[in-house]
PDB file of C-alpha atoms in Angstrom:
ATOM      1  CA  MET A 214       0.068  -0.023   0.357  1.00  0.00           C
ATOM      2  CA  PHE A 215       3.140   2.204   0.679  1.00  0.00           C
ATOM      3  CA  ALA A 216       4.492   1.805  -2.682  1.00  0.00           C
ATOM      4  CA  LYS A 217       1.184   2.923  -4.590  1.00  0.00           C
ATOM      5  CA  LYS A 218       0.829   5.974  -2.502  1.00  0.00           C
ATOM      6  CA  TYR A 219       4.251   6.832  -4.028  1.00  0.00           C
ATOM      7  CA  VAL A 220       3.801   5.545  -7.437  1.00  0.00           C
ATOM      8  CA  PRO A 221       1.974   8.387  -8.947  1.00  0.00           C
ATOM      9  CA  ILE A 222       4.484  10.867  -7.227  1.00  0.00           C
ATOM     10  CA  ILE A 223       7.527   8.649  -9.105  1.00  0.00           C
ATOM     11  CA  ILE A 224       5.592   8.825 -12.515  1.00  0.00           C
ATOM     12  CA  ILE A 225       4.995  12.467 -12.225  1.00  0.00           C
ATOM     13  CA  LEU A 226       9.018  13.286 -11.120  1.00  0.00           C
ATOM     14  CA  MET A 227      10.139  11.164 -13.960  1.00  0.00           C
ATOM     15  CA  LEU A 228       7.543  13.516 -16.994  1.00  0.00           C
ATOM     16  CA  LEU A 229       9.206  16.218 -15.372  1.00  0.00           C
ATOM     17  CA  THR A 230      12.709  15.422 -16.089  1.00  0.00           C
ATOM     18  CA  ALA A 231      11.728  14.245 -19.249  1.00  0.00           C
ATOM     19  CA  LEU A 232      10.022  17.175 -19.968  1.00  0.00           C
ATOM     20  CA  GLY A 233      13.103  19.411 -18.666  1.00  0.00           C
ATOM     21  CA  PHE A 234      15.037  17.341 -21.132  1.00  0.00           C
ATOM     22  CA  THR A 235      13.397  17.436 -23.954  1.00  0.00           C
ATOM     23  CA  SER A 236      12.209  21.128 -23.894  1.00  0.00           C
ATOM     24  CA  SER A 237      16.562  21.947 -23.309  1.00  0.00           C
ATOM     25  CA  ALA A 238      17.243  20.116 -26.114  1.00  0.00           C
ATOM     26  CA  ALA A 239      14.687  21.806 -28.309  1.00  0.00           C
ATOM     27  CA  PHE A 240      15.950  25.006 -27.092  1.00  0.00           C
ATOM     28  CA  ALA A 241      19.132  23.626 -28.028  1.00  0.00           C
ATOM     29  CA  TYR A 242      17.935  23.183 -31.618  1.00  0.00           C
ATOM     30  CA  TRP A 243      16.575  26.143 -32.134  1.00  0.00           C
ATOM     31  CA  GLN A 244      19.411  28.387 -30.770  1.00  0.00           C
ATOM     32  CA  ASP A 245      21.718  26.829 -33.678  1.00  0.00           C
ATOM     33  CA  VAL A 246      19.070  27.272 -36.370  1.00  0.00           C
ATOM     34  CA  SER A 247      18.002  30.796 -38.176  1.00  0.00           C
ATOM     35  CA  LYS A 248      14.312  30.790 -40.467  1.00  0.00           C
ATOM     36  CA  VAL A 249      14.959  32.912 -43.999  1.00  0.00           C
ATOM     37  CA  GLY A 250      10.569  32.476 -44.886  1.00  0.00           C
ATOM     38  CA  ASN A 251       9.826  29.053 -45.687  1.00  0.00           C
ATOM     39  CA  VAL A 252      13.939  27.787 -45.905  1.00  0.00           C
ATOM     40  CA  VAL A 253      16.159  26.795 -42.335  1.00  0.00           C
ATOM     41  CA  ILE A 254      19.823  27.417 -42.652  1.00  0.00           C
ATOM     42  CA  ARG A 255      21.731  25.700 -40.237  1.00  0.00           C
ATOM     43  CA  PHE A 256      24.676  26.672 -39.144  1.00  0.00           C
ATOM     44  CA  GLY A 257      28.190  24.931 -38.338  1.00  0.00           C
ATOM     45  CA  SER A 258      28.574  23.932 -41.272  1.00  0.00           C
ATOM     46  CA  PRO A 259      31.876  24.681 -43.110  1.00  0.00           C
ATOM     47  CA  ASP A 260      31.738  27.909 -43.843  1.00  0.00           C
ATOM     48  CA  ALA A 261      31.827  29.835 -47.272  1.00  0.00           C
ATOM     49  CA  ASN A 262      34.641  30.715 -48.747  1.00  0.00           C
ATOM     50  CA  LEU A 263      35.235  34.456 -49.875  1.00  0.00           C
ATOM     51  CA  GLU A 264      36.596  34.856 -53.410  1.00  0.00           C
ATOM     52  CA  TYR A 265      38.451  37.907 -54.740  1.00  0.00           C
ATOM     53  CA  GLU A 266      40.018  38.613 -58.357  1.00  0.00           C
ATOM     54  CA  ILE A 267      41.916  41.561 -59.089  1.00  0.00           C
ATOM     55  CA  VAL A 268      40.784  43.283 -62.437  1.00  0.00           C
ATOM     56  CA  HIS A 269      42.473  46.148 -62.282  1.00  0.00           C
ATOM     57  CA  ASP A 270      46.589  46.724 -64.450  1.00  0.00           C
ATOM     58  CA  GLU A 271      49.519  46.546 -62.038  1.00  0.00           C
ATOM     59  CA  PHE A 272      50.133  50.036 -61.163  1.00  0.00           C
ATOM     60  CA  GLU A 273      53.233  52.217 -62.343  1.00  0.00           C
ATOM     61  CA  GLY A 274      54.613  55.705 -61.122  1.00  0.00           C
ATOM     62  CA  GLU A 275      53.823  58.353 -58.898  1.00  0.00           C
ATOM     63  CA  LEU A 276      50.391  59.734 -56.581  1.00  0.00           C
ATOM     64  CA  VAL A 277      50.805  63.715 -56.294  1.00  0.00           C
ATOM     65  CA  PRO A 278      47.877  65.467 -55.055  1.00  0.00           C
ATOM     66  CA  GLU A 279      44.746  67.002 -57.526  1.00  0.00           C
ATOM     67  CA  GLY A 280      45.967  69.599 -59.463  1.00  0.00           C
ATOM     68  CA  TYR A 281      50.007  68.603 -59.418  1.00  0.00           C
ATOM     69  CA  VAL A 282      49.554  66.329 -62.414  1.00  0.00           C
ATOM     70  CA  PHE A 283      53.214  67.383 -64.596  1.00  0.00           C
ATOM     71  CA  TYR A 284      54.932  65.198 -65.530  1.00  0.00           C
ATOM     72  CA  GLU A 285      54.774  61.449 -67.634  1.00  0.00           C
ATOM     73  CA  GLY A 286      54.085  58.359 -64.455  1.00  0.00           C
ATOM     74  CA  GLU A 287      52.247  60.798 -62.862  1.00  0.00           C
ATOM     75  CA  THR A 288      48.514  60.633 -62.102  1.00  0.00           C
ATOM     76  CA  ASP A 289      46.554  62.694 -59.301  1.00  0.00           C
ATOM     77  CA  SER A 290      44.347  59.155 -58.586  1.00  0.00           C
ATOM     78  CA  ILE A 291      44.940  55.299 -58.506  1.00  0.00           C
ATOM     79  CA  VAL A 292      41.873  52.916 -59.307  1.00  0.00           C
ATOM     80  CA  PHE A 293      42.263  49.487 -57.511  1.00  0.00           C
ATOM     81  CA  GLU A 294      39.474  47.221 -58.557  1.00  0.00           C
ATOM     82  CA  TYR A 295      38.427  42.968 -57.062  1.00  0.00           C
ATOM     83  CA  ASP A 296      35.346  41.021 -58.281  1.00  0.00           C
ATOM     84  CA  VAL A 297      34.077  39.669 -54.838  1.00  0.00           C
ATOM     85  CA  TRP A 298      32.049  36.294 -54.542  1.00  0.00           C
ATOM     86  CA  LEU A 299      31.504  33.487 -52.179  1.00  0.00           C
ATOM     87  CA  ASP A 300      32.587  30.421 -53.312  1.00  0.00           C
ATOM     88  CA  ARG A 301      28.581  28.625 -51.995  1.00  0.00           C
ATOM     89  CA  THR A 302      25.185  29.011 -53.273  1.00  0.00           C
ATOM     90  CA  LEU A 303      23.369  31.987 -50.977  1.00  0.00           C
ATOM     91  CA  VAL A 304      20.054  31.301 -49.803  1.00  0.00           C
ATOM     92  CA  GLN A 305      19.702  34.597 -48.343  1.00  0.00           C
ATOM     93  CA  LEU A 306      20.883  37.757 -49.194  1.00  0.00           C
ATOM     94  CA  MET A 307      24.124  38.993 -47.428  1.00  0.00           C
ATOM     95  CA  ASP A 308      26.376  42.132 -46.635  1.00  0.00           C
ATOM     96  CA  LEU A 309      29.491  42.496 -47.716  1.00  0.00           C
ATOM     97  CA  SER A 310      31.772  44.848 -45.929  1.00  0.00           C
ATOM     98  CA  VAL A 311      34.429  46.114 -47.418  1.00  0.00           C
ATOM     99  CA  ILE A 312      37.083  48.693 -45.002  1.00  0.00           C
ATOM    100  CA  ALA A 313      40.214  50.635 -45.380  1.00  0.00           C
ATOM    101  CA  SER A 314      42.417  50.688 -42.737  1.00  0.00           C
ATOM    102  CA  ASP A 315      46.605  50.360 -41.580  1.00  0.00           C
ATOM    103  CA  LEU A 316      47.138  53.463 -43.892  1.00  0.00           C
ATOM    104  CA  LYS A 317      50.911  54.406 -43.560  1.00  0.00           C
ATOM    105  CA  ILE A 318      52.976  56.725 -46.525  1.00  0.00           C
ATOM    106  CA  GLY A 319      56.312  55.078 -45.690  1.00  0.00           C
ATOM    107  CA  ASP A 320      56.506  53.716 -42.304  1.00  0.00           C
ATOM    108  CA  SER A 321      54.912  55.662 -40.907  1.00  0.00           C
ATOM    109  CA  THR A 322      51.160  57.094 -39.749  1.00  0.00           C
ATOM    110  CA  GLU A 323      52.455  60.909 -39.411  1.00  0.00           C
ATOM    111  CA  TYR A 324      50.495  62.222 -42.763  1.00  0.00           C
ATOM    112  CA  ASN A 325      48.177  58.964 -43.432  1.00  0.00           C
ATOM    113  CA  HIS A 326      45.367  61.948 -42.924  1.00  0.00           C
ATOM    114  CA  LEU A 327      46.235  62.937 -46.210  1.00  0.00           C
ATOM    115  CA  ILE A 328      45.249  59.953 -47.591  1.00  0.00           C
ATOM    116  CA  ASP A 329      41.957  59.678 -49.412  1.00  0.00           C
ATOM    117  CA  ILE A 330      40.191  56.349 -49.827  1.00  0.00           C
ATOM    118  CA  THR A 331      36.986  55.979 -51.451  1.00  0.00           C
ATOM    119  CA  ILE A 332      35.585  52.289 -52.107  1.00  0.00           C
ATOM    120  CA  ASN A 333      32.339  52.307 -54.533  1.00  0.00           C
ATOM    121  CA  GLY A 334      31.863  56.109 -53.413  1.00  0.00           C
ATOM    122  CA  SER A 335      32.182  55.947 -49.722  1.00  0.00           C
ATOM    123  CA  GLN A 336      34.458  57.023 -47.983  1.00  0.00           C
ATOM    124  CA  MET A 337      36.633  54.717 -45.992  1.00  0.00           C
ATOM    125  CA  SER A 338      34.696  52.190 -45.767  1.00  0.00           C
ATOM    126  CA  TYR A 339      32.081  50.306 -48.043  1.00  0.00           C
ATOM    127  CA  SER A 340      28.696  47.962 -47.165  1.00  0.00           C
ATOM    128  CA  GLY A 341      26.570  46.301 -50.074  1.00  0.00           C
ATOM    129  CA  GLU A 342      24.628  43.691 -50.805  1.00  0.00           C
ATOM    130  CA  LEU A 343      26.419  40.216 -51.951  1.00  0.00           C
ATOM    131  CA  PHE A 344      24.157  37.354 -53.075  1.00  0.00           C
ATOM    132  CA  ASN A 345      24.978  34.976 -55.705  1.00  0.00           C
ATOM    133  CA  ASP A 346      26.846  36.614 -57.959  1.00  0.00           C
ATOM    134  CA  ARG A 347      30.361  38.609 -58.733  1.00  0.00           C
ATOM    135  CA  VAL A 348      30.283  42.405 -57.155  1.00  0.00           C
ATOM    136  CA  ARG A 349      33.210  44.467 -58.384  1.00  0.00           C
ATOM    137  CA  VAL A 350      34.290  46.771 -55.536  1.00  0.00           C
ATOM    138  CA  GLN A 351      36.231  49.634 -56.658  1.00  0.00           C
ATOM    139  CA  VAL A 352      38.926  51.685 -54.253  1.00  0.00           C
ATOM    140  CA  THR A 353      40.445  54.735 -55.304  1.00  0.00           C
ATOM    141  CA  VAL A 354      42.971  56.430 -53.615  1.00  0.00           C
ATOM    142  CA  ARG A 355      44.023  60.479 -53.706  1.00  0.00           C
ATOM    143  CA  LEU A 356      46.794  62.069 -52.266  1.00  0.00           C
ATOM    144  CA  ILE A 357      45.573  65.517 -50.420  1.00  0.00           C
ATOM    145  CA  GLU A 358      47.803  68.187 -50.778  1.00  0.00           C
ATOM    146  CA  PRO A 359      49.785  69.290 -47.382  1.00  0.00           C
ATOM    147  CA  ILE A 360      48.509  72.845 -46.622  1.00  0.00           C
ATOM    148  CA  ASP A 361      49.642  74.713 -43.312  1.00  0.00           C
ATOM    149  CA  LEU A 362      48.207  78.255 -42.112  1.00  0.00           C
ATOM    150  CA  GLU A 363      50.446  80.217 -43.691  1.00  0.00           C
ATOM    151  CA  GLU A 364      49.942  79.003 -47.048  1.00  0.00           C
ATOM    152  CA  ALA A 365      46.312  78.658 -46.982  1.00  0.00           C
ATOM    153  CA  THR A 366      46.751  82.755 -45.937  1.00  0.00           C
ATOM    154  CA  ASN A 367      48.886  83.583 -48.256  1.00  0.00           C
ATOM    155  CA  ARG A 368      46.941  81.995 -51.325  1.00  0.00           C
ATOM    156  CA  GLU A 369      43.623  82.792 -49.739  1.00  0.00           C
ATOM    157  CA  LEU A 370      42.387  79.104 -48.963  1.00  0.00           C
ATOM    158  CA  ASP A 371      39.614  78.507 -46.827  1.00  0.00           C
ATOM    159  CA  LEU A 372      41.503  77.507 -43.711  1.00  0.00           C
ATOM    160  CA  SER A 373      39.207  74.441 -43.190  1.00  0.00           C
ATOM    161  CA  LEU A 374      41.495  73.215 -45.712  1.00  0.00           C
ATOM    162  CA  VAL A 375      44.378  73.569 -43.610  1.00  0.00           C
ATOM    163  CA  ASN A 376      46.177  70.014 -42.661  1.00  0.00           C
ATOM    164  CA  VAL A 377      49.529  69.922 -41.543  1.00  0.00           C
ATOM    165  CA  GLU A 378      52.075  72.274 -39.189  1.00  0.00           C
ATOM    166  CA  ASP A 379      54.553  72.824 -41.616  1.00  0.00           C
ATOM    167  CA  SER A 380      53.427  71.999 -45.460  1.00  0.00           C
ATOM    168  CA  GLN A 381      57.171  72.278 -46.690  1.00  0.00           C
ATOM    169  CA  GLN A 382      58.257  69.476 -43.874  1.00  0.00           C
ATOM    170  CA  ALA A 383      55.255  67.536 -44.899  1.00  0.00           C
ATOM    171  CA  PHE A 384      55.982  67.631 -48.769  1.00  0.00           C
ATOM    172  CA  GLU A 385      59.858  66.682 -47.943  1.00  0.00           C
ATOM    173  CA  ASP A 386      58.520  63.513 -45.691  1.00  0.00           C
ATOM    174  CA  ILE A 387      56.167  62.318 -48.182  1.00  0.00           C
ATOM    175  CA  LYS A 388      58.155  62.763 -51.254  1.00  0.00           C
ATOM    176  CA  GLY A 389      59.391  59.421 -53.328  1.00  0.00           C
ATOM    177  CA  GLU A 390      57.342  57.828 -50.773  1.00  0.00           C
ATOM    178  CA  THR A 391      55.501  54.251 -51.001  1.00  0.00           C
ATOM    179  CA  ILE A 392      51.064  54.809 -50.018  1.00  0.00           C
ATOM    180  CA  SER A 393      50.416  50.998 -47.954  1.00  0.00           C
ATOM    181  CA  PHE A 394      46.869  50.300 -46.699  1.00  0.00           C
ATOM    182  CA  LYS A 395      45.316  47.062 -46.125  1.00  0.00           C
ATOM    183  CA  ILE A 396      41.732  46.301 -47.558  1.00  0.00           C
ATOM    184  CA  SER A 397      39.497  43.786 -45.596  1.00  0.00           C
ATOM    185  CA  PHE A 398      36.416  41.866 -47.371  1.00  0.00           C
ATOM    186  CA  SER A 399      33.858  40.009 -44.896  1.00  0.00           C
ATOM    187  CA  VAL A 400      30.509  38.980 -45.210  1.00  0.00           C
ATOM    188  CA  SER A 401      27.922  38.601 -42.910  1.00  0.00           C
ATOM    189  CA  PRO A 402      24.195  37.599 -42.737  1.00  0.00           C
ATOM    190  CA  ARG A 403      21.767  40.793 -43.653  1.00  0.00           C
ATOM    191  CA  VAL A 404      19.115  41.749 -40.821  1.00  0.00           C
ATOM    192  CA  GLU A 405      16.208  43.390 -42.207  1.00  0.00           C
ATOM    193  CA  ASN A 406      14.544  46.404 -40.147  1.00  0.00           C
TER     194      ASN A 406
END
């Protein structure tokens, strides 16, 4: 009689324990799955690789500020172009982010603010759509003329153009130096607002 009294309580405890395990397993499963319309994408499978192809010609010459192209081999802008795509077929629109960083003239970052980089028309970074096609990324590099307060005053320029303390020293420091920068590509799932 004693056992009959506790059997229903033991069965209820076992059912509650089973419900707890089932609920936690279902929760863990749904944390690992994302729904897009009627398509289910499971994360945790091997990642896709972001591929790119350089489609610009090799640049040889010297970059000079706008308005200072006087000799052959000089240019006031350099354009680098890349085709970017994923090596797996997508079922969801993705965001492609491109960021320019680590700007240097020579081995120094002192005058890196004189390097103007636009990526697909946006300053220093770009974010756009990536689906199952190649995306053309265009990186344009320009050099901003170093202007100090004295030069701006003498040339009657807007004082907002002042970008260095000593323009002659800046010119000497950057003349003939190599400009370097890093372009980073990344892809992330598009979040609809």
